[in-house]
PDB file of C-alpha atoms in Angstrom:
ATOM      1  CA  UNK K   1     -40.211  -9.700  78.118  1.00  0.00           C
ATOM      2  CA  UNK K   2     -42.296  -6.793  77.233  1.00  0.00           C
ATOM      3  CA  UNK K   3     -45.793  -5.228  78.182  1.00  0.00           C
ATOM      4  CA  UNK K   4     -48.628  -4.543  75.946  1.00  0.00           C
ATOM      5  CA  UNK K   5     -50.797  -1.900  76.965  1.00  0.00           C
ATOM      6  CA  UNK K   6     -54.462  -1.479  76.503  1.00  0.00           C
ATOM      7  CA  UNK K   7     -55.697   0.831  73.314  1.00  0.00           C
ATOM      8  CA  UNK K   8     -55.644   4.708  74.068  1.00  0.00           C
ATOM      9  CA  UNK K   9     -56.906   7.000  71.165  1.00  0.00           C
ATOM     10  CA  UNK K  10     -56.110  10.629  71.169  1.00  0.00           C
ATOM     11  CA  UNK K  11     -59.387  11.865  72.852  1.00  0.00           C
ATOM     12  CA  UNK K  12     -61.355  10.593  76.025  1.00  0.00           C
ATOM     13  CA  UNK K  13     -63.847   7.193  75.535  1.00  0.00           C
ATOM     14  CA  UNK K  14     -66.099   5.896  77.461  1.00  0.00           C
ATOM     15  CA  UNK K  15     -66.278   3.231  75.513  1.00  0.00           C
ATOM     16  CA  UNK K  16     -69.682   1.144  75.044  1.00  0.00           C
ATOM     17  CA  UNK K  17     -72.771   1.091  77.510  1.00  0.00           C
ATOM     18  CA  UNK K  18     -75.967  -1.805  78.332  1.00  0.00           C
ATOM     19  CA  UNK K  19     -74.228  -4.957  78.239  1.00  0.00           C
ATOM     20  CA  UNK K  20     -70.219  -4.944  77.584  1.00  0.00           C
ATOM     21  CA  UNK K  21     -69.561  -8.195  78.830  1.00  0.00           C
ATOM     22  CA  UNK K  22     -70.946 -12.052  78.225  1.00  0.00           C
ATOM     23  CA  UNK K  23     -69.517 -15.715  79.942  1.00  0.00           C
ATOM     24  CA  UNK K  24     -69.741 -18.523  77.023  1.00  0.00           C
ATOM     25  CA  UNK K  25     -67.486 -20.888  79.149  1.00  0.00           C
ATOM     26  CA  UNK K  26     -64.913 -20.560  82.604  1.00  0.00           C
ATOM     27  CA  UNK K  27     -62.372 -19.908  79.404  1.00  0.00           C
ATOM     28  CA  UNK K  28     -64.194 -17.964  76.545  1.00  0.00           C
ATOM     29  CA  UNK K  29     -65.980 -14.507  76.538  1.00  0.00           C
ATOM     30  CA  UNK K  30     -67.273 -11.935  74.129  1.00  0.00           C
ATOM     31  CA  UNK K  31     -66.673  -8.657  75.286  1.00  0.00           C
ATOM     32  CA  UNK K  32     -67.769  -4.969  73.846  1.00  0.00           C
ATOM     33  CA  UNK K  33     -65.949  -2.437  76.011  1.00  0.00           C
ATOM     34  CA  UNK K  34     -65.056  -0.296  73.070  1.00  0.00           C
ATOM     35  CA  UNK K  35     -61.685   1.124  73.817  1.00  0.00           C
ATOM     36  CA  UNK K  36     -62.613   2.981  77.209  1.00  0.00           C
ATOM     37  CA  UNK K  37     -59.689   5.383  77.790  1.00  0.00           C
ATOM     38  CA  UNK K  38     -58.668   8.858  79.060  1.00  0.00           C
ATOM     39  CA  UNK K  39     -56.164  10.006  76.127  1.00  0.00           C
ATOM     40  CA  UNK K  40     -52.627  10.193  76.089  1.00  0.00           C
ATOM     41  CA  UNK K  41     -51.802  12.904  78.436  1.00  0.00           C
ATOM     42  CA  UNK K  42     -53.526  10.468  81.487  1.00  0.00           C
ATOM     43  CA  UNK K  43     -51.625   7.409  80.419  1.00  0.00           C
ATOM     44  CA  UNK K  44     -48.315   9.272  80.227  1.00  0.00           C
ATOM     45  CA  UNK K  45     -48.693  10.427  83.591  1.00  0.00           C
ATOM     46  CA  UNK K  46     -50.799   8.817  85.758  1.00  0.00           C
ATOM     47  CA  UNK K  47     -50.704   4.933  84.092  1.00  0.00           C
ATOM     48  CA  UNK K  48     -47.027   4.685  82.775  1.00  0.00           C
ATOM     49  CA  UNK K  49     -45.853   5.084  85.956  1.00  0.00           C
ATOM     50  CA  UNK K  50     -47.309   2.498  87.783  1.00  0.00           C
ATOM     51  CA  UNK K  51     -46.458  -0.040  84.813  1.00  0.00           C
ATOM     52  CA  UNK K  52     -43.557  -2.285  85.767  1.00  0.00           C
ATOM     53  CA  UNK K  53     -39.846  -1.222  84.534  1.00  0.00           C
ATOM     54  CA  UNK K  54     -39.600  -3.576  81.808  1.00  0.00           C
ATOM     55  CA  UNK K  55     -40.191  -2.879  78.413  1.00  0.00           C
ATOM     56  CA  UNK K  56     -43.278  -0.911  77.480  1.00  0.00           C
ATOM     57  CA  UNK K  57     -45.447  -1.418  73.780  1.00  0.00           C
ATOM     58  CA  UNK K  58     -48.392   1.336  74.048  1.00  0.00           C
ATOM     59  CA  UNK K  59     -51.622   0.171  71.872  1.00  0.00           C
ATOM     60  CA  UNK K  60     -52.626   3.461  70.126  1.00  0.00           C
ATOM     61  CA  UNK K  61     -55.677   3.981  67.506  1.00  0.00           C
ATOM     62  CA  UNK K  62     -56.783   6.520  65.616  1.00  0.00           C
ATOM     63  CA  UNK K  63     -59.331   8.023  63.081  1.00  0.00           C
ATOM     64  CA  UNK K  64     -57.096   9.426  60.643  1.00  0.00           C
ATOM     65  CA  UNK K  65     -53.265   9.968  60.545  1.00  0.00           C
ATOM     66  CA  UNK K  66     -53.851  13.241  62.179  1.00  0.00           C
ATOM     67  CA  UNK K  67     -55.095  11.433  65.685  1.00  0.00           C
ATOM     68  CA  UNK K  68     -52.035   8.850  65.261  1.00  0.00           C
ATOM     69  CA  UNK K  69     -49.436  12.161  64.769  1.00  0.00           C
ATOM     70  CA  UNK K  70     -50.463  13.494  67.389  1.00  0.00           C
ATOM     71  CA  UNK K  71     -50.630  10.973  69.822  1.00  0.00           C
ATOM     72  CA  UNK K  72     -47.335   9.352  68.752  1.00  0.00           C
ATOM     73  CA  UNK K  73     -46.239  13.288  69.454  1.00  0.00           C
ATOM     74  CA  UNK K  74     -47.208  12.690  73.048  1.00  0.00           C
ATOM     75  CA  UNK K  75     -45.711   9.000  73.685  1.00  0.00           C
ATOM     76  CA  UNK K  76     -42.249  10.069  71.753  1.00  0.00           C
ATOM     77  CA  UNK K  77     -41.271  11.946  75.096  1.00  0.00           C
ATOM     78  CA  UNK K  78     -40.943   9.267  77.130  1.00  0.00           C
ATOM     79  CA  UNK K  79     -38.257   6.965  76.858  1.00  0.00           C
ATOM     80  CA  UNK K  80     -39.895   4.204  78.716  1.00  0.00           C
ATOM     81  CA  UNK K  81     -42.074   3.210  75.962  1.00  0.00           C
ATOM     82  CA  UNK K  82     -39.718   1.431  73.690  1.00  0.00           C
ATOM     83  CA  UNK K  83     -42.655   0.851  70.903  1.00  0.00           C
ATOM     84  CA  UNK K  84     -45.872   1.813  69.684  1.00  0.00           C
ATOM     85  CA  UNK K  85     -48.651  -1.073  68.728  1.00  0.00           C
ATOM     86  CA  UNK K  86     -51.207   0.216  65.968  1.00  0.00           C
ATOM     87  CA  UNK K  87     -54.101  -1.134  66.882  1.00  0.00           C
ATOM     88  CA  UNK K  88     -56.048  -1.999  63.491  1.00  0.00           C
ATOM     89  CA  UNK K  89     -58.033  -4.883  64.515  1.00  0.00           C
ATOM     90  CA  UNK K  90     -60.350  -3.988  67.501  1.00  0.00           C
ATOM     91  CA  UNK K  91     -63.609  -5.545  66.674  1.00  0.00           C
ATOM     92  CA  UNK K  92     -65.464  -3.150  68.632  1.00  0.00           C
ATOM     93  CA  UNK K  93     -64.921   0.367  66.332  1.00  0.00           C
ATOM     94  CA  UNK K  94     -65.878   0.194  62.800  1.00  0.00           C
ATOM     95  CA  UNK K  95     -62.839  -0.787  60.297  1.00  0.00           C
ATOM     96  CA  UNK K  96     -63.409  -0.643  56.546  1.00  0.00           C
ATOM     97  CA  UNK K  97     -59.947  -0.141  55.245  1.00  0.00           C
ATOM     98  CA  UNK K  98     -58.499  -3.532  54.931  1.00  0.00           C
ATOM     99  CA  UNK K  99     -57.223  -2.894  51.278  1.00  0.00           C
ATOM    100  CA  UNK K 100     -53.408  -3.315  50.611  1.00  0.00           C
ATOM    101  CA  UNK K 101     -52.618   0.476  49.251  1.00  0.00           C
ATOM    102  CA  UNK K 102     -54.694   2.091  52.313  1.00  0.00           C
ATOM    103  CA  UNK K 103     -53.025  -0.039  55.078  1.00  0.00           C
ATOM    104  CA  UNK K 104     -49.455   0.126  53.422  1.00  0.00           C
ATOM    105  CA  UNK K 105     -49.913   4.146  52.968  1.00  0.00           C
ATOM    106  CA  UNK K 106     -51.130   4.518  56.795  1.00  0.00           C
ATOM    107  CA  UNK K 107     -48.279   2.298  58.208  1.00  0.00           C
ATOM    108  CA  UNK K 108     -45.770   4.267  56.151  1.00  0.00           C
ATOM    109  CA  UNK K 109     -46.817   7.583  56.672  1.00  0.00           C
ATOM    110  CA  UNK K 110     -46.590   6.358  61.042  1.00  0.00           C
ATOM    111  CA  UNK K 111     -43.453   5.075  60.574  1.00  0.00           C
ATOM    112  CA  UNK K 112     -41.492   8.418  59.507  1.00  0.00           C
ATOM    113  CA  UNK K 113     -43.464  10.144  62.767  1.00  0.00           C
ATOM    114  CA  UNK K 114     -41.544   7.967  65.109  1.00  0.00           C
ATOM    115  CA  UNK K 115     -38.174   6.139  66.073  1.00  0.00           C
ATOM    116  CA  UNK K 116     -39.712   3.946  68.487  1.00  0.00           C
ATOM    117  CA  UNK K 117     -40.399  -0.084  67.455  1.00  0.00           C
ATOM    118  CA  UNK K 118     -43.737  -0.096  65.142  1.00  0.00           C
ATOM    119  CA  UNK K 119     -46.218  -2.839  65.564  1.00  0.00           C
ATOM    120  CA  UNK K 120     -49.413  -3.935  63.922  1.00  0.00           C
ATOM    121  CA  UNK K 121     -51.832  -5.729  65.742  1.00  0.00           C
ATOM    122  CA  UNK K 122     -54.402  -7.399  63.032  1.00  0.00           C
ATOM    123  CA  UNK K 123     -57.416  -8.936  63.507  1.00  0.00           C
ATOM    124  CA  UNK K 124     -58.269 -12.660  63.104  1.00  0.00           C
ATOM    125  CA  UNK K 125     -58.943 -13.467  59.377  1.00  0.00           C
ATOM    126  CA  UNK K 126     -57.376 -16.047  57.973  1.00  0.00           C
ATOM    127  CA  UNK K 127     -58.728 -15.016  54.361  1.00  0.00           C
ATOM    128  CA  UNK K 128     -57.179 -11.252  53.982  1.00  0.00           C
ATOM    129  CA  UNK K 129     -54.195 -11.471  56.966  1.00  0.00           C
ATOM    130  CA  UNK K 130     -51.628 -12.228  54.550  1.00  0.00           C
ATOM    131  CA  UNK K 131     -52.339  -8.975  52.363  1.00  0.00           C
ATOM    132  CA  UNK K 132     -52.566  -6.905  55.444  1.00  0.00           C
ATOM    133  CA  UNK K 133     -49.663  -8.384  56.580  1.00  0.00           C
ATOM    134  CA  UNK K 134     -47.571  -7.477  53.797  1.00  0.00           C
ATOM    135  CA  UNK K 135     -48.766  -4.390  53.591  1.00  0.00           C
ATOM    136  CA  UNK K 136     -47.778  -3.832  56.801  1.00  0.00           C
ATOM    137  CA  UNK K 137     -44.156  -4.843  56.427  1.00  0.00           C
ATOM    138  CA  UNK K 138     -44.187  -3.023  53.442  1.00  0.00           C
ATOM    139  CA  UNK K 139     -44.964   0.052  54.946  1.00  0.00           C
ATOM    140  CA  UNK K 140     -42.365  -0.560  57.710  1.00  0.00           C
ATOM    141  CA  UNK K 141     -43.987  -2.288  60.445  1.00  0.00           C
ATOM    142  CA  UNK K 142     -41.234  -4.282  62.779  1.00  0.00           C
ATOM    143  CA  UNK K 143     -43.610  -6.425  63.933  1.00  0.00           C
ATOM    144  CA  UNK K 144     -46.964  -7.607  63.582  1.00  0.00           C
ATOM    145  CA  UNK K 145     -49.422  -8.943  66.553  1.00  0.00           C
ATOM    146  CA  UNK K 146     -52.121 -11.722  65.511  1.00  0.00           C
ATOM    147  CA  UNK K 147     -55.010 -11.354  66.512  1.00  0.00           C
ATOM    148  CA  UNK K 148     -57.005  -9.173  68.304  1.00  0.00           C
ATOM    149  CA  UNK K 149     -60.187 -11.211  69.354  1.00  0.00           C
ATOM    150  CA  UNK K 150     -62.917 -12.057  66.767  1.00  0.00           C
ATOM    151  CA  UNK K 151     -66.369 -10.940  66.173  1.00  0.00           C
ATOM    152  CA  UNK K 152     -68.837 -13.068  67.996  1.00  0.00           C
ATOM    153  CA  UNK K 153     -72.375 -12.906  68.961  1.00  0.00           C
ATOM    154  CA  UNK K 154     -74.155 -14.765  72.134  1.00  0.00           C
ATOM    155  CA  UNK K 155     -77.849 -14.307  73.861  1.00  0.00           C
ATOM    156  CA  UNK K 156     -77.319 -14.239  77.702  1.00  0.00           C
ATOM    157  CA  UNK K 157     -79.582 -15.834  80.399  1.00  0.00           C
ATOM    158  CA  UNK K 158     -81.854 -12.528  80.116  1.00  0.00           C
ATOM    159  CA  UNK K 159     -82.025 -13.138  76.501  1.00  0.00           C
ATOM    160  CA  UNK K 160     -80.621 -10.109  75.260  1.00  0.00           C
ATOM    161  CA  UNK K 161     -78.006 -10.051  72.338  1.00  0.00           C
ATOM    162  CA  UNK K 162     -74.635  -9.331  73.396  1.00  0.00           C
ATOM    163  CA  UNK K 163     -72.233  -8.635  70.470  1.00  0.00           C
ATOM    164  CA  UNK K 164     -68.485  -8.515  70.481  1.00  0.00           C
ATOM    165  CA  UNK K 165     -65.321  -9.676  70.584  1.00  0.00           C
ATOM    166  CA  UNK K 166     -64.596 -13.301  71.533  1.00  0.00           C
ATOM    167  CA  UNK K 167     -61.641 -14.185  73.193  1.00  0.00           C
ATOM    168  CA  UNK K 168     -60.541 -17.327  75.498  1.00  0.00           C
ATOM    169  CA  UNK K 169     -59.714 -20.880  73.687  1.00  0.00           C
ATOM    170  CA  UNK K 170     -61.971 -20.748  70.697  1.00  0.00           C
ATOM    171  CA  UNK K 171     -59.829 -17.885  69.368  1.00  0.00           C
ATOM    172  CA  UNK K 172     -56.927 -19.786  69.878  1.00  0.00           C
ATOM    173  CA  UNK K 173     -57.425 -22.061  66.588  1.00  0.00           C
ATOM    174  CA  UNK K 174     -58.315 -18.869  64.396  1.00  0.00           C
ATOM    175  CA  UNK K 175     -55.767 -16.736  65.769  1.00  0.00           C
ATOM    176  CA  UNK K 176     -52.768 -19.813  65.299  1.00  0.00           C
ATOM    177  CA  UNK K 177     -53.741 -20.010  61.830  1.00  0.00           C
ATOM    178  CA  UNK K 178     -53.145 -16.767  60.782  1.00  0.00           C
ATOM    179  CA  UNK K 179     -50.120 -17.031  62.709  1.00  0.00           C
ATOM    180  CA  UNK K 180     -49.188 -19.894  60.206  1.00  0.00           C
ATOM    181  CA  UNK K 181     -50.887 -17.988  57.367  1.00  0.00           C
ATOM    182  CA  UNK K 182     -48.435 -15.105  58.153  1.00  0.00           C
ATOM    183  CA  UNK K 183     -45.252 -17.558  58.980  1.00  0.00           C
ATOM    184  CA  UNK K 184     -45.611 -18.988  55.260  1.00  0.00           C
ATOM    185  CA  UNK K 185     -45.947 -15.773  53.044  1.00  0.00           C
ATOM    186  CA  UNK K 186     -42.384 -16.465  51.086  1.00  0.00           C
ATOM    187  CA  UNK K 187     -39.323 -14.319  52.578  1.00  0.00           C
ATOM    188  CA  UNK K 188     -41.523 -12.991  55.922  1.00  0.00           C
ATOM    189  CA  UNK K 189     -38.568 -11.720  58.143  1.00  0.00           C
ATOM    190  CA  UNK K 190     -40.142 -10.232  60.624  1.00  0.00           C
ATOM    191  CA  UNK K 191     -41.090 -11.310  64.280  1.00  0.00           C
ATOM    192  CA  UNK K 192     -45.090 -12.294  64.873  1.00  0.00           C
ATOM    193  CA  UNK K 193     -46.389 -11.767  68.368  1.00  0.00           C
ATOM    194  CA  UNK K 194     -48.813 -14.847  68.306  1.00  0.00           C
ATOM    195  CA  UNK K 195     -51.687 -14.406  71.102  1.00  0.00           C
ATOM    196  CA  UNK K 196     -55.001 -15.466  71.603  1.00  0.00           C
ATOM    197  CA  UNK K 197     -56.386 -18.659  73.608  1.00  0.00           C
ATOM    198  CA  UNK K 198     -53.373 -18.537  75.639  1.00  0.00           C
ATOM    199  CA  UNK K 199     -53.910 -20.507  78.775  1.00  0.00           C
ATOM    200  CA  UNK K 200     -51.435 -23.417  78.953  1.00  0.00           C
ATOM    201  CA  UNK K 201     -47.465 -24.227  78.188  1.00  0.00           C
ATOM    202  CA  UNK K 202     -48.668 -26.095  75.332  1.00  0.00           C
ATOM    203  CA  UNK K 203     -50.581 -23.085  73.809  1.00  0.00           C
ATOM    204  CA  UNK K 204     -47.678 -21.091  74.151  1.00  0.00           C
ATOM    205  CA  UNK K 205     -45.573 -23.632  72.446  1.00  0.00           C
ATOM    206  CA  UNK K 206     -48.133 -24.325  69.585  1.00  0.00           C
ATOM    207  CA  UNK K 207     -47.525 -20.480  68.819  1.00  0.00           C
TER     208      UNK K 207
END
């Protein structure tokens, strides 16, 4: 087995304020915590260590190659990490790349800048997850994550509007068809880390 981190980015967030955090159901939740972390140099140190001594994916995003460089700079040191996890999906910072030539010409240009196993982790569209896909494996990805949780909206008991992203067992049907989506695109040869809804033996063998 293998852990997969939470997101770090290469400065300091905060992530989101008011309301992060609404309760559909005991089993599905929208959530808008917007990749709280303290940067590279604090997971290295002060999270790595704690994390069991199995193998280690770190989740990394960035706004522009420049952030991912340098962060992948940081997490290349340490031989505990076995592989890096772009995170391209999180429904909580703004994405509008999802074009073929943009995502292939990112994952390329990350794959030269480290040795380490490359990930993708994409978000949960059935419609465009086969072009990101393959432009992922294109670019040099090893293997690809899907999905992240999905955009959702709810109004709480207060009746305020909490946006974000869902996750629990409505994801799970979204998030297992682009699984299939991604299974069926004609010579695929590389693994996909199915997640999402996963709260049984069943869901884990439906993946």
């Amino acid at each position: 087995g293998a852990i997969f981190t939470k997101t770090i980015t290469l400065e300091k967030r905060t992530g989101n304020t008011g309301k992060i955090f609404a309760k559909l159901t005991p089993n599905v939740s929208i959530n808008r915590l917007g990749l709280p972390n303290n940067g590279p140099i604090d997971y290295v140190y002060n999270i790595l260590p704690k994390l069991s001594d199995v193998p280690i994916f770190t989740s990394i995003y960035g706004e522009n190659l420049g952030e991912y460089r340098r962060i992948i700079e940081i997490l290349n040191e340490f031989e505990k990490i076995k592989g890096i996890e772009v995170n391209l999906s999180c429904p909580n910072v703004d994405h509008n790349f999802y074009e073929y030539n943009y995502i292939y010409g990112l994952i390329e240009s990350i794959r030269v800048l480290t040795k380490k196993t490359l990930v993708v982790k994409l978000p949960p569209n059935p419609e465009i997850i086969t072009t990101i896909a393959k432009a992922c494996r294109q670019g040099g990805a090893e293997a690809i994550t899907a999905t992240n949780t999905i955009k959702a909206l709810t109004i709480d008991a207060d009746g305020d509007i909490v946006m974000g992203g869902m996750s629990g067992e409505y994801l799970k049907p979204i998030s297992l068809r682009c699984v299939y989506e991604i299974a069926n695109i004609p010579g695929w040869d590389i693994p996909i880390i199915g997640c999402g809804g996963i709260r049984t033996i069943k869901d884990v063998q439906d993946y």
